[in-house]
Amino acid sequence: MAILETHGIGIHFDGLRAVDNVSFTAEEGQITSIIGPNGAGKTTLFNLIAGFYTPTEGTVDFEGKDITKLKTHERTRLGLARTFQNINLFRELSVMDNVLAGLHSVTKCDPISSMLNLPNKIMEEKESKKKVMETLEFLNLSEYVNEKAGSLSYGLQKNLEIARAIVFRPKVVLLDEPASGLNTNDLHELSQRIVTIRDSGITVVLIEHKMDVVMSISDKIIVLNFGEKIADGTPDEVANDPAVIEAYLGKDE
Amino acid sequence: MTLFNKVYKATRIWILLAVALTLPYWVPNNYYLQIFCLGMIFAILTLSLNILSGMTGLFSVGFIAFFGIGAYTSAILTTKLGFPVPLAMFLAGVLSSILSLTLSLPTMRLKGMYFAVATLAFGEIMYQLFLNWTAVTEGTKGIKGIPALELFGTSFRSYSKFYYVILVILILIIMLARNLISSRTGRAMLSIRENDIAAEAVGVNVPQYKMISFLISTFFAGIAGALYAHMVRYVSPESFVNAESAAVLAMMVVGGIGSIPGAIVGGIGLTVLPEFMRFLGNIRMVLYGASIVLIVIFAPRGLGGLIERIDNILSGKQSLGVQKKQQHIEGEE
Ligand SMILES: Nc1ncnc2c1ncn2[C@@H]1O[C@H](COP(=O)(O)OP(=O)(O)OP(=O)(O)O)[C@@H](O)[C@H]1O
Ligand SMILES: [Mg+2]
């Protein structure tokens, strides 16, 4: 079943067609990867799906419902989470608080109970912290729980982004270049983790330049070039597609 | 951890409380006690501003307006409508909170400078209202004869008694603010201060939480204003000019933005300091300004940061000189 779909979605910035008439589907329980050269429009597509940009054309469907008009935080509440390519952490807050903040959409405690420390708050905080610790464990971040997010190394910050996005068990997570800045050892670990995330029931949409990661774990790949979708299919199909080979010609990787 | 560290950690809160409880007996005369009470009221106000600015990152430069709304509300309700003082004080907080909506709703999407200018304008409008709505506020004459608080048959007319009322409310608000910081609501506010894009991404309704931050912080500011009205028992517009907003901002910055102990020390310190320097004559305002500048230069995280550092050293969490990670609520680098 398609859990996330775009229909002819597009946006232009002062004449630049950053994303142009792109239709794609992400099947529930799969890893769908989006690849393409720098500036192809991959991050912009994420921003359209997550509601940071309003499309100039087309629609986004989530679980069969049109969500194009919903605000970002409303989409998150439906179970659509994301990470950022250019890292957007709460830098001055601890790792614990960063991931706790990730639980905002599934927790309920109101301002009054928050301030009065009513039993419902204490219960919720306790459960939340437990969930956070499990997620941190999964991403090997447990030992940094009290560190400030901004003081972590680049690679750890990338992991923290993932922790914050998946802690509330979203239905779909959009990962924007989680492998950038990682060394070869960590790449393997990351691939494993993404597969584990998928196997735990979270649908993954992945933007990634590291081809070994993409080719080894993707169920389906979508290729963008100059804002347009030029191919989609299984890793094998895409790797042998003449249009894709041409788009990547002269490029490393 | 040494024995000293342990003893310190176990007793610090009690020592602090003992000092706070016995303070009226130490202070040499009633005049200084009055100044100290005023300082504590400003500590509450600084703490309120910290919820808006320190936690949520919204810099208000017209914050004294809410203090004024609280003071006038309680003054009017008690002198003209015969409300009991405790109820009037509570309603002062409520009205201050409600009026904050007239500022927060239209400025929801404003950022940085634009937001600051809007708050400045709001402060000026409120001042003009206090000044010119003479039928209700008595204009420049001000409202006289505001009753002192009476509870359980005791009058809190004297400073040495009213001091305890302020102390209790200060401690209550400290506790509420602390609880807030480690809660879903508080984290939503902190996340807006840190990165509003990421806040949206984790599902925070940013405009809504900015509004909540306003409601909470102005409620406390209104209570502080009411405390002021029933302590001084006279209000006039001159107490709520925009320059006073700058003074509260200075208290917050000197204390350390986002730090609770900082707000207390900043509020009390910057109220008491100019009074203690009175014997210096006119030069005191220069020295007052200079001490603010010195604190900001030598303690970039304010007095609050300094206090936390000393506290960490005394309780053995940090050795002298070595900056370890602190369990610190915020503060910018
Ligand atoms: N807010 C914006 N305003 C103007 N132009 C934009 C904006 N966002 C993206 N663009 C442009 O849209 C194009 C696509 O950018 P995008 O970031 O989506 O590429 P990308 O595929 O993610 O590239 P990379 O692999 O380098 O991350 C680029 O030319 C970029 O400059
Ligand atoms: Mg990108």
Coordinates of C-alpha atoms and ligand atoms in Angstrom, one line a residue:
Chain A
M1 CA 0.0 0.0 0.0
A2 CA 1.2 3.5 -0.8
I3 CA 1.6 5.4 2.4
L4 CA 3.1 8.6 1.0
E5 CA 2.4 9.9 -2.5
T6 CA 3.0 13.1 -4.5
H7 CA 1.0 13.9 -7.6
G8 CA 2.7 16.2 -10.1
I9 CA 4.2 18.3 -7.3
G10 CA 6.3 21.3 -8.1
I11 CA 7.7 24.6 -6.8
H12 CA 9.6 27.4 -8.5
F13 CA 11.7 30.1 -6.9
D14 CA 11.9 33.2 -9.2
G15 CA 11.7 31.2 -12.3
L16 CA 14.0 28.3 -11.1
R17 CA 12.0 25.1 -11.2
A18 CA 13.5 23.5 -8.2
V19 CA 11.0 20.6 -8.3
D20 CA 9.0 20.1 -11.4
N21 CA 5.9 17.9 -11.8
V22 CA 7.2 15.1 -9.6
S23 CA 5.0 12.1 -8.9
F24 CA 6.2 9.3 -6.7
T25 CA 4.9 6.8 -4.2
A26 CA 6.5 5.3 -1.1
E27 CA 5.2 1.9 -0.2
E28 CA 4.4 1.2 3.4
G29 CA 7.2 -0.8 5.1
Q30 CA 9.8 -0.1 2.5
I31 CA 12.9 2.0 2.0
T32 CA 12.4 4.4 -0.9
S33 CA 15.5 6.4 -1.8
I34 CA 15.7 9.6 -3.7
I35 CA 19.0 10.3 -5.5
G36 CA 20.2 12.8 -8.0
P37 CA 23.1 15.2 -8.5
N38 CA 23.6 18.3 -6.3
G39 CA 20.9 20.8 -6.7
A40 CA 18.6 18.3 -8.3
G41 CA 15.8 19.3 -5.9
K42 CA 15.8 16.4 -3.4
T43 CA 15.8 18.5 -0.2
T44 CA 13.2 20.8 -1.8
L45 CA 11.0 17.8 -2.4
F46 CA 11.3 16.9 1.3
N47 CA 10.4 20.4 2.3
L48 CA 7.3 20.1 0.1
I49 CA 6.3 16.8 1.7
A50 CA 7.0 18.0 5.2
G51 CA 5.1 21.2 4.7
F52 CA 7.9 23.7 4.9
Y53 CA 7.2 24.9 1.4
T54 CA 3.8 25.4 -0.3
P55 CA 3.9 23.8 -3.7
T56 CA 3.0 25.9 -6.7
E57 CA 1.5 22.8 -8.3
G58 CA 0.4 19.3 -7.3
T59 CA -0.5 17.5 -4.1
V60 CA 0.9 15.4 -1.3
D61 CA -1.1 12.4 0.0
F62 CA -0.4 10.7 3.3
E63 CA -2.3 7.4 4.0
G64 CA -4.6 8.2 1.1
K65 CA -5.5 11.6 2.4
D66 CA -4.6 14.9 0.8
I67 CA -2.3 16.8 3.3
T68 CA -1.2 19.6 1.0
K69 CA -3.0 22.2 3.0
L70 CA -1.7 21.0 6.4
K71 CA 1.0 22.8 8.4
T72 CA 4.2 21.1 9.2
H73 CA 3.3 20.4 12.9
E74 CA 0.0 18.9 11.8
R75 CA 1.8 16.6 9.4
T76 CA 4.2 15.6 12.2
R77 CA 1.2 14.8 14.4
L78 CA -0.1 12.4 11.7
G79 CA 3.1 10.5 11.9
L80 CA 5.4 12.1 9.3
A81 CA 8.9 12.9 10.7
R82 CA 12.0 14.2 9.2
T83 CA 15.7 14.9 9.7
F84 CA 17.6 17.8 8.2
Q85 CA 20.6 17.7 5.8
N86 CA 22.0 20.9 7.4
I87 CA 21.4 19.7 11.0
N88 CA 18.7 21.6 12.9
L89 CA 19.2 20.6 16.5
F90 CA 18.3 22.4 19.7
R91 CA 22.0 23.2 20.3
E92 CA 21.9 24.6 23.8
L93 CA 19.7 21.8 25.1
S94 CA 20.9 18.4 26.3
V95 CA 20.7 15.3 24.1
M96 CA 18.0 14.1 26.5
D97 CA 15.9 17.3 26.0
N98 CA 16.4 17.2 22.2
V99 CA 15.0 13.7 22.0
L100 CA 12.3 14.4 24.6
A101 CA 11.2 17.3 22.3
G102 CA 10.8 14.8 19.6
L103 CA 8.0 13.3 21.6
H104 CA 5.9 16.5 21.6
S105 CA 3.4 15.2 19.1
V106 CA 2.5 12.0 21.0
T107 CA 2.5 13.5 24.5
K108 CA -0.4 15.4 26.1
C109 CA 0.7 17.2 29.2
D110 CA -0.9 20.7 29.3
P111 CA 0.8 23.9 30.6
I112 CA -1.0 23.8 34.0
S113 CA -0.1 20.2 34.8
S114 CA 3.4 21.0 33.5
M115 CA 3.9 23.8 36.0
L116 CA 2.1 22.1 39.0
N117 CA 3.9 18.8 38.5
L118 CA 0.6 17.0 38.6
P119 CA 0.7 13.1 38.6
N120 CA -0.1 13.0 34.9
K121 CA 3.0 15.0 34.1
I122 CA 5.2 12.9 36.3
M123 CA 3.9 9.7 34.7
E124 CA 4.3 11.1 31.3
E125 CA 7.9 12.4 31.9
K126 CA 8.9 9.0 33.3
E127 CA 7.5 7.1 30.2
S128 CA 9.0 9.7 27.9
K129 CA 12.5 9.4 29.4
K130 CA 12.3 5.6 29.1
K131 CA 11.4 5.9 25.4
V132 CA 14.3 8.4 24.9
M133 CA 16.8 6.1 26.6
E134 CA 15.7 3.2 24.3
T135 CA 16.1 5.4 21.2
L136 CA 19.5 6.7 22.4
E137 CA 20.7 3.2 23.0
F138 CA 19.6 2.2 19.5
L139 CA 21.7 5.1 18.1
N140 CA 24.7 4.6 20.4
L141 CA 24.1 7.9 22.0
S142 CA 23.4 6.8 25.6
E143 CA 26.7 8.1 27.0
Y144 CA 26.0 11.6 25.7
V145 CA 22.6 11.9 27.3
N146 CA 23.5 14.9 29.4
E147 CA 25.8 16.7 26.9
K148 CA 24.6 19.7 25.0
A149 CA 23.6 18.8 21.5
G150 CA 25.8 21.6 20.0
S151 CA 28.9 20.1 21.7
L152 CA 28.6 16.8 19.9
S153 CA 30.7 15.8 16.9
Y154 CA 29.1 16.1 13.4
G155 CA 28.5 12.4 13.1
L156 CA 26.9 12.2 16.5
Q157 CA 24.7 15.2 15.7
K158 CA 23.5 13.4 12.6
N159 CA 22.6 10.4 14.7
L160 CA 20.8 12.7 17.2
E161 CA 18.7 14.1 14.3
I162 CA 17.6 10.5 13.6
A163 CA 16.9 9.8 17.3
R164 CA 14.7 12.9 17.6
A165 CA 12.8 12.0 14.4
I166 CA 12.0 8.4 15.2
V167 CA 11.5 8.5 19.0
F168 CA 7.8 9.0 18.6
R169 CA 7.5 6.0 16.2
P170 CA 6.3 8.0 13.2
K171 CA 4.7 6.1 10.3
V172 CA 7.1 7.6 7.8
V173 CA 10.5 9.2 8.4
L174 CA 12.3 11.3 5.8
L175 CA 16.0 11.1 6.2
D176 CA 18.0 13.7 4.4
E177 CA 21.6 12.6 3.8
P178 CA 22.1 10.8 7.1
A179 CA 25.5 9.4 5.8
S180 CA 27.2 12.6 5.0
G181 CA 30.3 13.1 7.1
L182 CA 30.4 9.5 8.2
N183 CA 33.5 7.3 7.7
T184 CA 33.3 3.9 6.0
N185 CA 32.9 1.9 9.2
D186 CA 30.0 4.0 10.4
L187 CA 28.4 3.8 7.0
H188 CA 27.8 0.1 7.4
E189 CA 26.4 0.6 10.8
L190 CA 24.1 3.3 9.5
S191 CA 22.8 1.1 6.7
Q192 CA 22.0 -1.6 9.3
R193 CA 20.2 0.9 11.4
I194 CA 18.0 2.2 8.6
V195 CA 17.1 -1.4 7.8
T196 CA 16.2 -2.0 11.5
I197 CA 14.1 1.2 11.5
R198 CA 12.2 -0.1 8.4
D199 CA 11.8 -3.6 9.9
S200 CA 10.4 -2.0 13.1
G201 CA 7.5 -0.8 10.9
I202 CA 8.6 2.8 10.1
T203 CA 8.5 3.5 6.3
V204 CA 11.7 5.2 5.3
V205 CA 12.3 7.8 2.6
L206 CA 16.0 8.4 2.2
I207 CA 18.0 11.0 0.4
E208 CA 21.6 9.9 0.0
H209 CA 24.6 10.4 -2.2
K210 CA 26.5 7.4 -0.9
M211 CA 25.6 4.9 -3.6
D212 CA 26.8 1.8 -1.7
V213 CA 24.3 2.7 1.1
V214 CA 21.5 3.4 -1.4
M215 CA 22.1 0.4 -3.6
S216 CA 22.3 -2.1 -0.7
I217 CA 19.3 -1.2 1.3
S218 CA 16.7 0.5 -1.0
D219 CA 13.5 -1.3 -2.0
K220 CA 12.9 1.4 -4.6
I221 CA 14.9 4.3 -6.0
I222 CA 13.7 7.6 -7.5
V223 CA 16.1 9.7 -9.5
L224 CA 15.8 13.4 -9.8
N225 CA 17.7 15.7 -12.1
F226 CA 17.1 19.4 -12.5
G227 CA 13.9 19.1 -10.5
E228 CA 12.4 16.4 -12.7
K229 CA 12.0 12.7 -12.0
I230 CA 14.0 10.9 -14.6
A231 CA 13.7 7.4 -13.4
D232 CA 12.3 5.1 -10.8
G233 CA 12.5 1.4 -10.0
T234 CA 14.5 -1.2 -8.1
P235 CA 18.2 -0.6 -7.5
D236 CA 19.1 -2.8 -10.5
E237 CA 16.7 -1.1 -12.9
V238 CA 17.8 2.3 -11.9
A239 CA 21.5 1.5 -12.1
N240 CA 21.1 0.3 -15.7
D241 CA 18.8 3.1 -16.8
P242 CA 20.5 5.1 -19.7
A243 CA 19.0 8.4 -18.5
V244 CA 20.4 7.9 -15.0
I245 CA 23.8 7.0 -16.3
E246 CA 23.8 10.1 -18.4
A247 CA 22.8 12.3 -15.5
Y248 CA 25.6 10.9 -13.4
L249 CA 28.2 10.9 -16.2
G250 CA 31.4 12.6 -15.3
K251 CA 30.5 12.5 -11.7
D252 CA 32.4 10.5 -9.0
E253 CA 30.6 7.6 -7.3
Chain B
M1 CA 33.4 14.4 46.6
T2 CA 34.8 15.6 50.0
L3 CA 32.9 15.7 53.2
F4 CA 32.5 19.4 52.8
N5 CA 30.9 18.9 49.4
K6 CA 28.4 16.5 51.0
V7 CA 27.5 18.8 53.9
Y8 CA 27.2 21.7 51.5
K9 CA 24.9 19.9 49.2
A10 CA 22.7 18.6 52.0
T11 CA 22.4 21.9 53.7
R12 CA 22.5 24.6 51.0
I13 CA 18.8 24.9 50.5
W14 CA 18.1 25.1 54.3
I15 CA 20.8 27.7 54.8
L16 CA 19.3 29.7 52.0
L17 CA 15.8 29.3 53.5
A18 CA 17.0 30.2 56.9
V19 CA 18.6 33.4 55.6
A20 CA 15.5 34.3 53.7
L21 CA 13.2 33.7 56.7
T22 CA 15.2 35.7 59.1
L23 CA 16.1 38.5 56.8
P24 CA 13.8 41.2 58.2
Y25 CA 15.6 40.8 61.5
W26 CA 19.0 41.5 60.0
V27 CA 18.2 44.4 57.8
P28 CA 19.3 47.5 59.7
N29 CA 16.1 49.6 59.1
N30 CA 12.7 49.7 57.6
Y31 CA 13.9 51.8 54.6
Y32 CA 16.4 49.1 53.5
L33 CA 13.8 46.4 54.1
Q34 CA 11.4 48.3 51.8
I35 CA 14.1 48.4 49.1
F36 CA 14.8 44.7 49.5
C37 CA 11.1 43.9 49.2
L38 CA 11.0 46.0 46.0
G39 CA 14.0 44.0 44.8
M40 CA 12.2 40.8 45.4
I41 CA 9.1 42.0 43.5
F42 CA 11.5 42.9 40.6
A43 CA 13.0 39.5 40.9
I44 CA 9.5 38.0 40.3
L45 CA 9.1 40.4 37.3
T46 CA 12.5 39.4 35.9
L47 CA 11.6 35.7 36.3
S48 CA 8.4 36.3 34.4
L49 CA 10.3 38.1 31.6
N50 CA 12.7 35.2 31.5
I51 CA 9.9 32.8 30.6
L52 CA 9.2 34.9 27.6
S53 CA 12.7 35.9 26.6
G54 CA 15.0 33.3 28.3
M55 CA 12.9 30.3 27.5
T56 CA 11.0 31.2 24.4
G57 CA 13.5 33.7 22.9
L58 CA 11.0 36.5 22.5
F59 CA 12.6 39.7 23.5
S60 CA 10.1 42.1 25.0
V61 CA 11.3 45.7 25.5
G62 CA 7.9 46.9 26.9
F63 CA 7.5 44.4 29.6
I64 CA 6.8 46.9 32.4
A65 CA 3.4 47.4 30.8
F66 CA 2.2 44.1 32.2
F67 CA 3.6 45.0 35.7
G68 CA 1.6 48.2 35.4
I69 CA -1.6 46.4 34.2
G70 CA -1.3 44.2 37.3
A71 CA -0.7 47.1 39.6
Y72 CA -3.5 49.2 38.3
T73 CA -6.0 46.3 38.1
S74 CA -5.5 45.4 41.7
A75 CA -5.5 49.0 42.8
I76 CA -8.7 49.8 41.0
L77 CA -10.5 46.6 42.0
T78 CA -9.7 47.2 45.7
T79 CA -10.2 50.9 45.9
K80 CA -13.2 51.5 43.6
L81 CA -15.0 48.2 43.6
G82 CA -14.2 46.9 47.1
F83 CA -12.7 43.6 46.0
P84 CA -10.8 41.6 48.6
V85 CA -7.1 42.1 48.1
P86 CA -6.2 38.4 47.4
L87 CA -8.9 38.1 44.8
A88 CA -7.9 41.4 43.2
M89 CA -4.3 40.3 43.1
F90 CA -5.2 37.1 41.3
L91 CA -7.4 38.9 38.8
A92 CA -4.5 41.3 38.2
G93 CA -2.6 38.3 36.9
V94 CA -5.5 37.1 34.8
L95 CA -6.2 40.5 33.2
S96 CA -2.5 41.0 32.5
S97 CA -2.5 37.6 30.8
I98 CA -5.7 38.4 28.8
L99 CA -4.3 41.7 27.6
S100 CA -1.1 40.0 26.5
L101 CA -3.3 38.4 23.7
T102 CA -3.7 41.9 22.2
L103 CA 0.1 41.9 21.8
S104 CA 0.8 38.2 21.1
L105 CA -1.9 37.5 18.5
P106 CA -1.0 40.2 16.0
T107 CA 2.8 39.8 16.5
M108 CA 2.8 36.0 16.3
R109 CA 4.8 35.9 13.1
L110 CA 7.1 38.8 13.9
K111 CA 10.7 38.0 14.6
G112 CA 13.6 39.7 16.3
M113 CA 13.7 43.5 15.9
Y114 CA 10.1 43.7 14.5
F115 CA 8.8 41.9 17.5
A116 CA 10.8 44.1 19.9
V117 CA 9.4 47.3 18.3
A118 CA 5.9 46.0 18.7
T119 CA 6.4 45.3 22.4
L120 CA 7.9 48.8 22.8
A121 CA 4.8 50.3 21.2
F122 CA 2.6 48.2 23.4
G123 CA 4.4 49.5 26.5
E124 CA 4.0 53.1 25.3
I125 CA 0.2 52.6 24.6
M126 CA -0.3 51.2 28.1
Y127 CA 1.6 54.1 29.6
Q128 CA -0.6 56.5 27.7
L129 CA -3.6 54.6 28.9
F130 CA -2.5 54.9 32.6
L131 CA -1.9 58.5 32.0
N132 CA -5.0 59.6 30.1
W133 CA -7.8 57.3 31.1
T134 CA -8.4 59.6 34.1
A135 CA -11.9 58.3 34.9
V136 CA -10.4 55.0 35.9
T137 CA -6.7 55.6 36.6
E138 CA -6.8 59.1 38.0
G139 CA -4.2 60.1 35.5
T140 CA -1.0 61.8 36.8
K141 CA -2.5 62.1 40.3
G142 CA -2.4 58.3 40.6
I143 CA -4.4 56.1 42.8
K144 CA -4.0 56.6 46.5
G145 CA -5.2 54.7 49.6
I146 CA -4.7 51.2 48.1
P147 CA -5.5 48.8 51.0
A148 CA -2.8 46.5 52.5
L149 CA -3.3 42.8 52.2
E150 CA -5.2 41.2 55.0
L151 CA -5.3 37.5 55.5
F152 CA -6.8 35.4 58.3
G153 CA -7.2 38.5 60.4
T154 CA -3.6 39.6 60.0
S155 CA -2.7 42.9 58.3
F156 CA 0.4 42.8 56.1
R157 CA 0.8 46.5 56.2
S158 CA 4.3 46.6 57.7
Y159 CA 7.2 45.7 55.4
S160 CA 8.4 43.1 57.9
K161 CA 5.2 41.2 57.4
F162 CA 4.6 41.9 53.7
Y163 CA 8.1 40.6 53.1
Y164 CA 6.9 37.1 53.8
V165 CA 4.0 37.4 51.4
I166 CA 6.4 38.4 48.6
L167 CA 8.8 35.6 49.7
V168 CA 6.1 32.9 49.5
I169 CA 5.0 34.1 46.1
L170 CA 8.6 34.3 44.8
I171 CA 9.3 30.8 46.0
L172 CA 6.0 29.5 44.4
I173 CA 6.9 31.1 41.1
I174 CA 10.4 29.7 41.2
M175 CA 8.9 26.3 41.7
L176 CA 6.4 26.7 38.9
A177 CA 9.1 28.0 36.5
R178 CA 11.4 25.1 37.4
N179 CA 8.6 22.5 36.8
L180 CA 7.8 24.3 33.5
I181 CA 11.4 23.9 32.2
S182 CA 11.4 20.2 32.6
S183 CA 8.0 19.6 31.0
R184 CA 6.5 19.1 27.6
T185 CA 5.3 22.8 27.5
G186 CA 8.7 24.1 28.6
R187 CA 10.6 22.1 26.1
A188 CA 8.3 23.3 23.3
M189 CA 9.1 26.8 24.4
L190 CA 12.8 26.1 24.6
S191 CA 12.7 24.5 21.2
I192 CA 11.2 27.6 19.7
R193 CA 14.1 29.7 21.2
E194 CA 16.6 27.2 19.9
N195 CA 15.4 26.6 16.4
D196 CA 11.9 27.3 15.2
I197 CA 12.2 25.2 12.1
A198 CA 13.1 22.1 14.1
A199 CA 10.4 23.0 16.6
E200 CA 7.8 22.8 13.8
A201 CA 9.4 19.6 12.6
V202 CA 8.9 17.9 16.0
G203 CA 5.2 19.0 16.0
V204 CA 5.3 22.1 18.0
N205 CA 2.6 24.6 17.0
V206 CA 5.0 27.5 17.2
P207 CA 2.5 30.4 17.2
Q208 CA 0.4 28.6 19.8
Y209 CA 3.3 28.0 22.2
K210 CA 4.5 31.6 21.8
M211 CA 1.0 32.6 22.9
I212 CA 1.2 30.2 25.9
S213 CA 4.5 31.6 26.8
F214 CA 3.0 35.1 26.8
L215 CA 0.1 34.0 28.9
I216 CA 2.2 32.4 31.6
S217 CA 4.9 35.1 31.7
T218 CA 2.4 38.0 31.8
F219 CA 0.3 36.3 34.5
F220 CA 3.3 36.3 36.8
A221 CA 4.2 39.9 35.8
G222 CA 0.7 41.0 36.7
I223 CA 0.9 39.3 40.1
A224 CA 4.2 41.1 40.6
G225 CA 2.5 44.4 39.8
A226 CA -0.3 43.7 42.2
L227 CA 2.3 43.0 44.9
Y228 CA 3.9 46.3 44.2
A229 CA 0.5 48.1 44.4
H230 CA -0.3 46.7 47.8
M231 CA 3.2 47.2 49.2
V232 CA 3.6 50.9 48.1
R233 CA -0.2 51.4 48.3
Y234 CA 0.0 54.1 45.7
V235 CA 0.3 53.8 41.9
S236 CA 0.9 56.4 39.3
P237 CA 1.9 56.2 35.6
E238 CA 5.5 57.3 36.3
S239 CA 6.3 53.9 37.7
F240 CA 5.6 52.2 34.4
V241 CA 7.5 54.3 31.9
N242 CA 9.4 52.5 29.2
A243 CA 12.7 53.2 30.9
E244 CA 11.5 50.8 33.6
S245 CA 11.3 48.1 30.9
A246 CA 14.9 48.7 30.1
A247 CA 15.7 48.3 33.8
V248 CA 14.0 44.9 33.9
L249 CA 15.8 43.8 30.8
A250 CA 19.1 44.8 32.5
M251 CA 18.1 42.7 35.5
M252 CA 17.6 39.7 33.2
V253 CA 20.8 40.2 31.3
V254 CA 22.9 40.8 34.4
G255 CA 21.4 37.8 36.1
G256 CA 22.0 35.7 33.0
I257 CA 19.3 35.1 30.4
G258 CA 17.3 32.0 31.2
S259 CA 18.8 31.4 34.6
I260 CA 16.4 31.3 37.6
P261 CA 19.0 32.1 40.3
G262 CA 20.2 34.8 38.0
A263 CA 16.8 36.4 37.7
I264 CA 16.6 36.5 41.5
V265 CA 20.0 38.0 42.0
G266 CA 19.6 40.4 39.0
G267 CA 16.3 41.6 40.2
I268 CA 17.3 42.2 43.8
G269 CA 20.8 43.3 43.0
L270 CA 19.9 46.0 40.5
T271 CA 17.2 47.3 42.7
V272 CA 19.3 47.4 45.9
L273 CA 22.6 48.5 44.3
P274 CA 21.6 52.1 43.3
E275 CA 20.2 52.6 46.8
F276 CA 23.3 51.5 48.5
M277 CA 25.3 53.8 46.3
R278 CA 23.1 56.8 47.2
F279 CA 25.8 58.3 49.4
L280 CA 27.9 58.7 46.3
G281 CA 25.6 61.4 44.9
N282 CA 25.1 61.8 41.2
I283 CA 28.0 59.7 40.2
R284 CA 26.1 56.6 41.4
M285 CA 24.2 56.2 38.1
V286 CA 27.4 56.1 36.2
L287 CA 28.8 53.5 38.6
Y288 CA 25.5 51.6 38.3
G289 CA 25.9 51.5 34.5
A290 CA 29.5 50.6 34.7
S291 CA 28.8 47.7 37.0
I292 CA 26.3 46.3 34.6
V293 CA 28.8 46.6 31.8
L294 CA 31.5 44.9 33.9
I295 CA 29.3 42.0 34.8
V296 CA 28.3 41.5 31.2
I297 CA 32.0 41.5 30.2
F298 CA 33.4 39.3 32.9
A299 CA 30.5 37.0 33.5
P300 CA 29.0 36.5 30.0
R301 CA 26.4 34.1 31.4
G302 CA 25.5 36.6 34.0
L303 CA 25.6 36.4 37.8
G304 CA 23.4 33.3 37.4
G305 CA 26.1 31.5 35.5
L306 CA 28.6 32.6 38.1
I307 CA 26.4 31.3 41.0
E308 CA 25.9 28.0 39.3
R309 CA 29.6 27.7 38.8
I310 CA 30.4 28.4 42.4
D311 CA 27.6 26.1 43.5
N312 CA 29.1 23.3 41.3
I313 CA 32.5 23.9 42.8
L314 CA 31.2 23.9 46.4
S315 CA 29.2 20.7 45.8
G316 CA 32.1 19.0 44.1
K317 CA 30.6 18.7 40.7
Q318 CA 33.4 20.8 39.2
S319 CA 36.9 21.4 40.3
L320 CA 38.3 25.0 40.3
G321 CA 39.1 26.3 36.9
V322 CA 38.0 23.2 34.9
Q323 CA 34.8 23.9 33.2
K324 CA 32.7 20.7 33.3
K325 CA 29.4 20.2 31.7
Q326 CA 26.8 21.9 33.8
Q327 CA 23.2 20.9 34.4
H328 CA 22.3 24.3 33.2
I329 CA 18.9 25.2 32.0
E330 CA 20.1 27.5 29.3
G331 CA 22.2 30.6 28.7
E332 CA 23.8 31.4 25.4
E333 CA 27.4 30.9 24.6
Ligands
LIG1 N1 14.2 28.6 -0.6 C1 14.8 28.6 -1.8 N2 14.9 29.7 -2.5 C2 15.5 29.7 -3.7 N3 16.1 28.6 -4.3 C3 16.0 27.5 -3.6 C4 15.4 27.4 -2.3 N4 15.6 26.1 -1.9 C5 16.2 25.5 -2.9 N5 16.5 26.3 -3.9 C6 17.2 25.9 -5.1 O1 16.6 24.7 -5.6 C7 17.5 23.8 -6.2 C8 17.4 22.5 -5.6 O2 17.9 22.5 -4.3 P1 17.9 21.3 -3.3 O3 18.5 21.8 -2.0 O4 16.6 20.8 -3.2 O5 18.9 20.3 -4.0 P2 19.4 18.9 -3.5 O6 19.0 17.9 -4.5 O7 18.9 18.6 -2.1 O8 21.0 19.1 -3.5 P3 22.1 18.5 -2.5 O9 22.4 17.1 -3.0 O10 23.3 19.4 -2.8 O11 21.6 18.6 -1.1 C9 18.9 24.5 -6.0 O12 19.2 25.1 -7.2 C10 18.6 25.5 -4.9 O13 19.5 26.6 -5.0
MG2 MG 19.8 18.4 -0.3

